[in-house]
Tab-separated table of C-alpha atoms and ligand atoms in Angstrom:
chain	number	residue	atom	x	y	z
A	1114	UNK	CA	-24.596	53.092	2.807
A	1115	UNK	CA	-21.659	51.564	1.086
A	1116	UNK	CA	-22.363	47.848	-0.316
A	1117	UNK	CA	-20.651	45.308	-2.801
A	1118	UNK	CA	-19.123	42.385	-2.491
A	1119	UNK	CA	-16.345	41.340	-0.044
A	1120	UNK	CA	-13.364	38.781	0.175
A	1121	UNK	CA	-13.807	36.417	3.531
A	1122	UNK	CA	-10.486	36.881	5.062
A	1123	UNK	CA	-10.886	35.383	8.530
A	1124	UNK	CA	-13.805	33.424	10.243
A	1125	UNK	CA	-14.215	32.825	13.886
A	1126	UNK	CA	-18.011	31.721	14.795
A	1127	UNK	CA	-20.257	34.620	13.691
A	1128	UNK	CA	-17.442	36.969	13.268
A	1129	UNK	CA	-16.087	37.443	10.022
A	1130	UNK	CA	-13.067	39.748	8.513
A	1131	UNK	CA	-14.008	40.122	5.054
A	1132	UNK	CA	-11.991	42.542	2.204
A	1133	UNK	CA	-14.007	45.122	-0.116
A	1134	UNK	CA	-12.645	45.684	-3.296
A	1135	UNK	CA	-10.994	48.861	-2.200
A	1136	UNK	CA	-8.894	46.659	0.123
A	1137	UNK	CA	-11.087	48.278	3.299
A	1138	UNK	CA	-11.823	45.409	5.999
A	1139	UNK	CA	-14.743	45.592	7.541
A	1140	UNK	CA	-15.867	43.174	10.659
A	1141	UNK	CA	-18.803	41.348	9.302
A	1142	UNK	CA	-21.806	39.226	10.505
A	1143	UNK	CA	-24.209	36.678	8.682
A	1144	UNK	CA	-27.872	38.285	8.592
A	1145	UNK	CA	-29.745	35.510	9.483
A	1146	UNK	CA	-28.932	32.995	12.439
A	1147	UNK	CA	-26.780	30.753	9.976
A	1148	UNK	CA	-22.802	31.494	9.377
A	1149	UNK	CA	-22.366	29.450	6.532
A	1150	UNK	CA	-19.354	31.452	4.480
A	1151	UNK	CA	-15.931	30.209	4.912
A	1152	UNK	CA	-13.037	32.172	4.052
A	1153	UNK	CA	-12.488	32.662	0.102
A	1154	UNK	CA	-15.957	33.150	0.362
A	1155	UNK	CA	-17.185	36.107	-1.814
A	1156	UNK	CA	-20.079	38.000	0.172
A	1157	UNK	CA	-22.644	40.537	-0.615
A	1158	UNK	CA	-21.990	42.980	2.033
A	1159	UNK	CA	-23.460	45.951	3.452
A	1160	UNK	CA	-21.991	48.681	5.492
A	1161	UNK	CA	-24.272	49.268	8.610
A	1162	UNK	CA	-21.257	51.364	10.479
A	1163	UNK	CA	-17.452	52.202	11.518
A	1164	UNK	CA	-15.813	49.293	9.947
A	1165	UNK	CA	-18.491	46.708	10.143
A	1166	UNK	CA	-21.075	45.113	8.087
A	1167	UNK	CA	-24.244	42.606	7.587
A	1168	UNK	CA	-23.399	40.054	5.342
A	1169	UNK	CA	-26.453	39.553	3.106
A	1170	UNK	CA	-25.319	36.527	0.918
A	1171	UNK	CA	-22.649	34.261	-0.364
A	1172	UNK	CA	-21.938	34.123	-3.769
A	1173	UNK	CA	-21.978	30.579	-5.738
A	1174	UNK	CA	-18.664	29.379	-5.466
A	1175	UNK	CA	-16.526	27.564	-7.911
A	1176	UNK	CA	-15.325	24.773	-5.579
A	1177	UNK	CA	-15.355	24.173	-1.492
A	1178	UNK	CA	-12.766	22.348	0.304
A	1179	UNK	CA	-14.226	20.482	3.283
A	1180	UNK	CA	-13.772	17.514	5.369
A	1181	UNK	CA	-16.728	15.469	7.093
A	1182	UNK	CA	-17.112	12.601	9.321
A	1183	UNK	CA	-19.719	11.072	10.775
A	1184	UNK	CA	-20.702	13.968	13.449
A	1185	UNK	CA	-19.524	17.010	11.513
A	1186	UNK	CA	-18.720	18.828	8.350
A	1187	UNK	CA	-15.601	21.597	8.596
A	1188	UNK	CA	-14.926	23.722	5.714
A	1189	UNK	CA	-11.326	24.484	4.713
A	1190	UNK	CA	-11.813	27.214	2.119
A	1191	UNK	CA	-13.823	28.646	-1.101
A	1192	UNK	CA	-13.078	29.351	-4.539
A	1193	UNK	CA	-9.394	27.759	-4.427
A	1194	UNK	CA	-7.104	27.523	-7.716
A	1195	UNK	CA	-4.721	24.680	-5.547
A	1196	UNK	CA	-4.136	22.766	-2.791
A	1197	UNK	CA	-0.675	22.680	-1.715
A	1198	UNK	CA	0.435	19.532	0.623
A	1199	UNK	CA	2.897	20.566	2.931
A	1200	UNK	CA	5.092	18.062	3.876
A	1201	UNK	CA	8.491	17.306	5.735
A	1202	UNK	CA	11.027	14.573	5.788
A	1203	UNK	CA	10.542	14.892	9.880
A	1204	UNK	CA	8.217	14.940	11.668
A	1205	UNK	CA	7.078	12.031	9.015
A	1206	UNK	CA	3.602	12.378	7.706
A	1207	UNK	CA	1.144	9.860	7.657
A	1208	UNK	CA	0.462	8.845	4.164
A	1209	UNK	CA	-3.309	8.210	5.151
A	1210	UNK	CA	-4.101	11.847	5.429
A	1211	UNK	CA	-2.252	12.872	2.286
A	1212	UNK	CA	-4.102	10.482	0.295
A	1213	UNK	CA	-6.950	11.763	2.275
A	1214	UNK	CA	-6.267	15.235	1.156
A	1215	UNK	CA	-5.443	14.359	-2.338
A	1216	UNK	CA	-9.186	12.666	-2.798
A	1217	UNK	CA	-10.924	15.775	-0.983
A	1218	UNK	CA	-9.160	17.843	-3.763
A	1219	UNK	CA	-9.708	15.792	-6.598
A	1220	UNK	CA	-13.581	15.372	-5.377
A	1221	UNK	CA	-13.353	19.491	-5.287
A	1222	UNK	CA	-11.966	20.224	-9.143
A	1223	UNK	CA	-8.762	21.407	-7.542
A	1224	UNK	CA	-5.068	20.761	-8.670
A	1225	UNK	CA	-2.352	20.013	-5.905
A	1226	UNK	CA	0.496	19.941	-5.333
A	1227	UNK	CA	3.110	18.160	-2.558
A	1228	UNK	CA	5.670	19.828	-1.098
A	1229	UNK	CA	8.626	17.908	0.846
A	1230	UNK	CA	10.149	20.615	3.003
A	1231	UNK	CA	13.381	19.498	4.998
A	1232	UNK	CA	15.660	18.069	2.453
A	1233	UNK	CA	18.820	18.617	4.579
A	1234	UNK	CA	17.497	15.922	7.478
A	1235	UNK	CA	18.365	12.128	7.523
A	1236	UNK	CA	15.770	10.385	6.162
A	1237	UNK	CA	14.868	12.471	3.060
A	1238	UNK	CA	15.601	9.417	0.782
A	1239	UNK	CA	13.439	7.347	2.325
A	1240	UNK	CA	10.522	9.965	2.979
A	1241	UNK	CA	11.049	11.109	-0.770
A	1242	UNK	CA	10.627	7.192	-1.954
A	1243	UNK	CA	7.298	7.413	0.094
A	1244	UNK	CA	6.105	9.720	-2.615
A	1245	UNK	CA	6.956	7.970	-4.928
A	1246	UNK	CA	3.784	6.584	-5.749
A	1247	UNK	CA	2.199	10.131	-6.284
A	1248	UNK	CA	5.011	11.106	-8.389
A	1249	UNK	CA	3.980	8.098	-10.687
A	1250	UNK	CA	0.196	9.092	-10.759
A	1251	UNK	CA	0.883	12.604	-12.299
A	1252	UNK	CA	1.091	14.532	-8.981
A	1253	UNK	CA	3.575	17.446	-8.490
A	1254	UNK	CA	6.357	16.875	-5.681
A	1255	UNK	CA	8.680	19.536	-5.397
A	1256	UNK	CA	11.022	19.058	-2.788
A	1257	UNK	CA	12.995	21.478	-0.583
A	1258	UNK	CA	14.736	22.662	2.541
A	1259	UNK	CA	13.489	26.567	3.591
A	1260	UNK	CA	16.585	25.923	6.475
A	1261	UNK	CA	19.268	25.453	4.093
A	1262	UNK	CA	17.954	27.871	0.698
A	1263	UNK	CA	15.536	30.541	2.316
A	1264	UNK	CA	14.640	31.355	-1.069
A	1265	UNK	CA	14.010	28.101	-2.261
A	1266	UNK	CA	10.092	29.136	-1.191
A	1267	UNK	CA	10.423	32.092	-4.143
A	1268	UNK	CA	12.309	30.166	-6.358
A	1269	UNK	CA	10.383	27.049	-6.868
A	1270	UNK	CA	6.719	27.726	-5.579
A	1271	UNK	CA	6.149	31.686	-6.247
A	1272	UNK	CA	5.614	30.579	-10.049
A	1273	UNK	CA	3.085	28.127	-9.038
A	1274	UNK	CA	1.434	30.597	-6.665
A	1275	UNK	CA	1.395	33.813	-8.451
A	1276	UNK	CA	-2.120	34.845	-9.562
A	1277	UNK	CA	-4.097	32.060	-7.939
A	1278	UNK	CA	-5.166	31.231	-4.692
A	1279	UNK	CA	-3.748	28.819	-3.013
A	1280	UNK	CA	-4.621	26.649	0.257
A	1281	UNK	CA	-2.107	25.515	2.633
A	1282	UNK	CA	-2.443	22.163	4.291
A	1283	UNK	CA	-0.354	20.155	6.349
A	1284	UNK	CA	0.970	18.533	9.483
A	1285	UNK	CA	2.584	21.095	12.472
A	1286	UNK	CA	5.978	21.328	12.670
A	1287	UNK	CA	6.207	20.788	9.132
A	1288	UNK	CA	7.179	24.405	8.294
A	1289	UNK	CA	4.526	26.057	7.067
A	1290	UNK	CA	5.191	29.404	9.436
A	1291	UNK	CA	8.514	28.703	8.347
A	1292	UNK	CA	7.038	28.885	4.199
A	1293	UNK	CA	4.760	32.229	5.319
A	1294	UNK	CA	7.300	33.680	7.253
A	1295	UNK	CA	9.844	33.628	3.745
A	1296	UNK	CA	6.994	34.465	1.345
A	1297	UNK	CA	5.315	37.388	3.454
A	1298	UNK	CA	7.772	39.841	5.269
A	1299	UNK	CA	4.912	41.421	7.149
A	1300	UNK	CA	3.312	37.508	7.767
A	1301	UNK	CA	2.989	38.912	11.616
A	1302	UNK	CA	1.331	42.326	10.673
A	1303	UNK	CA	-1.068	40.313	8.975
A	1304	UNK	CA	-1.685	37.645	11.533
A	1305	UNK	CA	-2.025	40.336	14.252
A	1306	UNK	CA	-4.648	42.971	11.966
A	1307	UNK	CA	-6.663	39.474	12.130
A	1308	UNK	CA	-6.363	38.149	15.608
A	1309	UNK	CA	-7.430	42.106	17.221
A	1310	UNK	CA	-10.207	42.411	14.468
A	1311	UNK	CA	-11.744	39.124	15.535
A	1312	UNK	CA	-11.024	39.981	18.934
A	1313	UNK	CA	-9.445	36.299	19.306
A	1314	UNK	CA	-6.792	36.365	21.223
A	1315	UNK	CA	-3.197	36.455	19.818
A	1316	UNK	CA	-3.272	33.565	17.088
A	1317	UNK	CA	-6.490	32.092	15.687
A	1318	UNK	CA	-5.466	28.758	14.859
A	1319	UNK	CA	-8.742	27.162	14.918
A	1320	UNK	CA	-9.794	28.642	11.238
A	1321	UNK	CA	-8.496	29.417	8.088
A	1322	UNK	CA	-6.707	33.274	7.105
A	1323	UNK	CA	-6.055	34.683	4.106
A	1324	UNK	CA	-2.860	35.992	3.007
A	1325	UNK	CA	-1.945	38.692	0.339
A	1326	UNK	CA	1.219	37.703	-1.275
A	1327	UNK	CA	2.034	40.760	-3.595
A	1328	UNK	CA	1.051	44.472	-3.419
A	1329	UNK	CA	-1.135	44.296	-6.108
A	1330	UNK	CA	-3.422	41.562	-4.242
A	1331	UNK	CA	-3.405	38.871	-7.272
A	1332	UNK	CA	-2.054	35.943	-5.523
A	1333	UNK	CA	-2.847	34.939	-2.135
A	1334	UNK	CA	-2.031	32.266	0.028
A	1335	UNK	CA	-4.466	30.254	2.685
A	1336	UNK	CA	-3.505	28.911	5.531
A	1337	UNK	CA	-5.509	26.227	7.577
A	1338	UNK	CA	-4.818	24.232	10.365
A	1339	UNK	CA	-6.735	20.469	10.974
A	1340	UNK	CA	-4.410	18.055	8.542
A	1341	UNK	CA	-5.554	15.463	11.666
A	1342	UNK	CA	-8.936	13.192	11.128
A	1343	UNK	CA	-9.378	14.274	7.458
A	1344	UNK	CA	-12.544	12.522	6.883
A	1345	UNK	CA	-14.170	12.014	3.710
A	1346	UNK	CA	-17.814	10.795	4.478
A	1347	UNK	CA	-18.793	13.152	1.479
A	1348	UNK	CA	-16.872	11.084	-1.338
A	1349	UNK	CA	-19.380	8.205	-1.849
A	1350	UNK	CA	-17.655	5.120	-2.030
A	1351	UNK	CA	-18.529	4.375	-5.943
A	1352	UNK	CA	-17.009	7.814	-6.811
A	1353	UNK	CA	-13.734	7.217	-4.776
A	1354	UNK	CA	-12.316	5.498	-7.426
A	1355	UNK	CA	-12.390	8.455	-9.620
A	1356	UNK	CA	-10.809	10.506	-7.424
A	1357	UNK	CA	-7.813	8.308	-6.543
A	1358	UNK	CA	-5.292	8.649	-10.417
A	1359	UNK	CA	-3.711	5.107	-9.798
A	1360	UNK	CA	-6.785	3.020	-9.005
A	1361	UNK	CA	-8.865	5.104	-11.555
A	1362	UNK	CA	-6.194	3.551	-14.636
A	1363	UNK	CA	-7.321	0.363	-13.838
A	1364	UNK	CA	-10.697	0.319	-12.438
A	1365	UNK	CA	-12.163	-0.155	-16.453
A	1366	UNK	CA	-10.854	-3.303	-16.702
A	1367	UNK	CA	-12.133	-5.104	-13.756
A	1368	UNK	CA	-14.944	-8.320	-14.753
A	1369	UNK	CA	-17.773	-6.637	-13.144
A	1370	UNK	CA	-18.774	-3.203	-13.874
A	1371	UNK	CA	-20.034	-2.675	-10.018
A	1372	UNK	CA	-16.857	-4.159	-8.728
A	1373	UNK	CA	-15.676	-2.708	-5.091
A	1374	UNK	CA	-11.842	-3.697	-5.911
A	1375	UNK	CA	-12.174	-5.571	-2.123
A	1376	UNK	CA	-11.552	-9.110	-3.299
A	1377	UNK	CA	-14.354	-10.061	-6.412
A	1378	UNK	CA	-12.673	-12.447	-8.931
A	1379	UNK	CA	-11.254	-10.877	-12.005
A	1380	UNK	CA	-10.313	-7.436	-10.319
A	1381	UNK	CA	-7.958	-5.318	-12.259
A	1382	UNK	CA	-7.102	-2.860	-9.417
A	1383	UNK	CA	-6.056	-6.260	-7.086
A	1384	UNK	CA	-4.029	-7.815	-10.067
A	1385	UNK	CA	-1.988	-4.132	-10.361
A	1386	UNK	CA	-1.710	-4.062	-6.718
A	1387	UNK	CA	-0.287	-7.927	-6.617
A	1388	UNK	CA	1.861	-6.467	-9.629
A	1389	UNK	CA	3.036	-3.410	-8.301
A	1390	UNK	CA	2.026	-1.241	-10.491
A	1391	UNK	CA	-0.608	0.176	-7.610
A	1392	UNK	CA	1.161	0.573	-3.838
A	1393	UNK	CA	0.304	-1.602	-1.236
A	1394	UNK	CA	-0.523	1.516	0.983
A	1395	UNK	CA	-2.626	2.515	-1.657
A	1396	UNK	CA	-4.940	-0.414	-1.609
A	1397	UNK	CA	-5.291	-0.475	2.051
A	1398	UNK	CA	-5.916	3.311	2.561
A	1399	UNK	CA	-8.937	2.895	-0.345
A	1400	UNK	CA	-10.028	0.236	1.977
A	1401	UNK	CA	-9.865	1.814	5.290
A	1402	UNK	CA	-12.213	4.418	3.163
A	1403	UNK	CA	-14.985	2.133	2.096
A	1404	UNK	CA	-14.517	0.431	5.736
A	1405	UNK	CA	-15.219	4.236	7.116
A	1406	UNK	CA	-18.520	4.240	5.462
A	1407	UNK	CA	-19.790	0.266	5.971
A	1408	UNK	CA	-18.682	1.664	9.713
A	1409	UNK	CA	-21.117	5.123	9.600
A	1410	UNK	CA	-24.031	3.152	7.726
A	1411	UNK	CA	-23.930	-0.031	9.928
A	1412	UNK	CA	-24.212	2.726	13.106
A	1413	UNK	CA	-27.434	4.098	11.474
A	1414	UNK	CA	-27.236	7.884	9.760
A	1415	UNK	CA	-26.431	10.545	12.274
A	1416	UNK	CA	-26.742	13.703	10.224
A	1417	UNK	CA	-28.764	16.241	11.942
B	2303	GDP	P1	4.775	24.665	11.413
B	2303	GDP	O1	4.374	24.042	12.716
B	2303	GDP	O2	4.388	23.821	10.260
B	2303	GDP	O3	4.321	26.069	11.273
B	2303	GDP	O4	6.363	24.639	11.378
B	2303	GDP	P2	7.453	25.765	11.652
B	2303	GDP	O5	7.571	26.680	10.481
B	2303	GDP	O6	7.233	26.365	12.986
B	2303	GDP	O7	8.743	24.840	11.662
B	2303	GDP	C1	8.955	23.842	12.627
B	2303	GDP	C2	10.443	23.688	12.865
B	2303	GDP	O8	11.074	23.189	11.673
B	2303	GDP	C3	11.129	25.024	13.179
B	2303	GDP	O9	12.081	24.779	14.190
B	2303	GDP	C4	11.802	25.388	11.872
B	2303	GDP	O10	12.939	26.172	12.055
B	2303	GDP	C5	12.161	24.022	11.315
B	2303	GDP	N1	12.301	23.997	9.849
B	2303	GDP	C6	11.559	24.621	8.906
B	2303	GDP	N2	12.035	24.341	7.670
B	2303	GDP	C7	13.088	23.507	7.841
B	2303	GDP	C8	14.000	22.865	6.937
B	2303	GDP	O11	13.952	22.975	5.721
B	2303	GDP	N3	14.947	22.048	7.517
B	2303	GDP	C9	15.062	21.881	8.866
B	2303	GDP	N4	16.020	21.095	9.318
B	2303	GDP	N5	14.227	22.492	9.725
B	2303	GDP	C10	13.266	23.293	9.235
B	2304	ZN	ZN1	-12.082	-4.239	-9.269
């Protein structure tokens, strides 16, 4: 029986699309009782017949994206060489969840970038100004319109995308069909070889796929829904500094080493933030954080 290991394409419950290394999909399920791999996963697979397999083990990965609150834990995707924020000057995002994404990334080893699609709408000046702040910490914001320059999606991202994977995240209605529809020409084929393999119905929009960009199946985009509730239970509060670029350049000069940057006397991170050299927005989504897990431990731990 053929064996090796496989590429998780698609995940939906126990049923899993994964890739051999001949390109072959096979419909595959977890061993035991447990369906732990998420897609990016690389599995040690087994044929057992006609296009199917047992899925004996995951290999160690080099980075997970997840979210968690207090109830559950919901993996994005495995092994990932950058998140890309996806973005539009309308419908307006909420800056909460980008930061939100930004700190689940930085927690994970992974670079991002942002992406402002929808340059032509009113408003752009103003939702571009919004990012400012990231700009300033040493994030990537490339800005576009995929309505007015189709090919703005090969022009300015294919360089960052080519030979990597790449996650896409971001609010609906943003245009991230709109982004797989100009990179992929056969973005439906794709979709649909998914959806009838999983047996899902016409879209599955409640888990990650996996998209080959080129022929020769180096680069490949993800695509995830769930930008909503991005919690971050995971990222302890003392390491949440770390993973936030404009709080971090301050945080070694506060008077106490334990400070929480709240309100303690002789806090850097308040005197930039009273400065302006850290946003106002910035502070209070940092807070809302910490407030997130005062909230989970004050409710008792309800991890199963
Ligand atoms: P998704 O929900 O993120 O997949 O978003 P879609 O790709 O379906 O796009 C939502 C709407 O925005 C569609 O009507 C697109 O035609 C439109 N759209 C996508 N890109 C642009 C753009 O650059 N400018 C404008 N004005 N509309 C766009
Ligand atoms: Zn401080």
């Amino acid at each position: 029986m053929a064996a090796g290991i496989a590429i998780v394409v698609a995940g939906h419950g126990r049923h899993y699309l994964v890739e051999d290394a001949q390109g072959r999909r096979h419909l595959g399920h977890p061993r035991g009782k447990k369906s732990e791999a998420v897609v990016g996963d690389r599995v040690r697979f087994e044929v057992t017949g006609d296009a199917s397999a047992v899925i004996e083990a995951i290999e160690p990965r080099r980075n997970l994206l997840f979210r968690q609150d207090a109830w559950k834990t919901k993996a994005f995707a495995a092994n990932l060489d950058r998140l890309l924020v996806w973005l539009a000057v309308d419908p307006s995002f909420g800056e909460s969840q980008l930061a939100r994404a930004l700190i689940a990334a930085e927690s994970a080893g992974i670079a991002t970038t942002v992406v402002l699609n929808k340059t032509d709408l009113a408003g752009h000046a103003e939702q571009a100004a919004r990012l400012g702040p990231y700009r300033a910490m040493g994030y990537e914001v490339v800005e576009l319109s995929l309505k007015t320059r189709r090919d703005a999606a090969q022009e300015r991202l294919a360089p960052l995308l080519k030979g990597a994977t790449t996650l896409v995240l971001g609010p609906s209605g943003a245009g991230k069909s709109s982004l797989i529809n100009a990179l992929l020409p056969d973005a439906g084929a794709q979709v649909g070889e998914i959806s009838r393999a999983l047996n899902s119905g016409r879209h599955t929009t409640t888990s990650s796929q996996w998209y080959w960009l080129d022929r020769e199946h180096g680069s490949a985009l993800i695509d995830s829904p769930g930008f909503q509730s991005f919690g971050l239970q995971h990222v302890e509060p003392a390491s949440l500094v770390a993973c936030m670029p404009d709080l971090r350049a301050h945080a070694g000069d506060c008077r106490f080493y334990n400070c929480t940057h709240r309100r303690e006397p002789g806090c850097a991170v308040v005197s930039a933030v009273q400065q302006g050299a850290i946003s106002e927005s910035r502070w209070r989504i940092y807070r809302e954080l910490l407030g997130e897990h005062d909230a989970t431990r004050d409710e008792g731990p309800r991890r199963a």
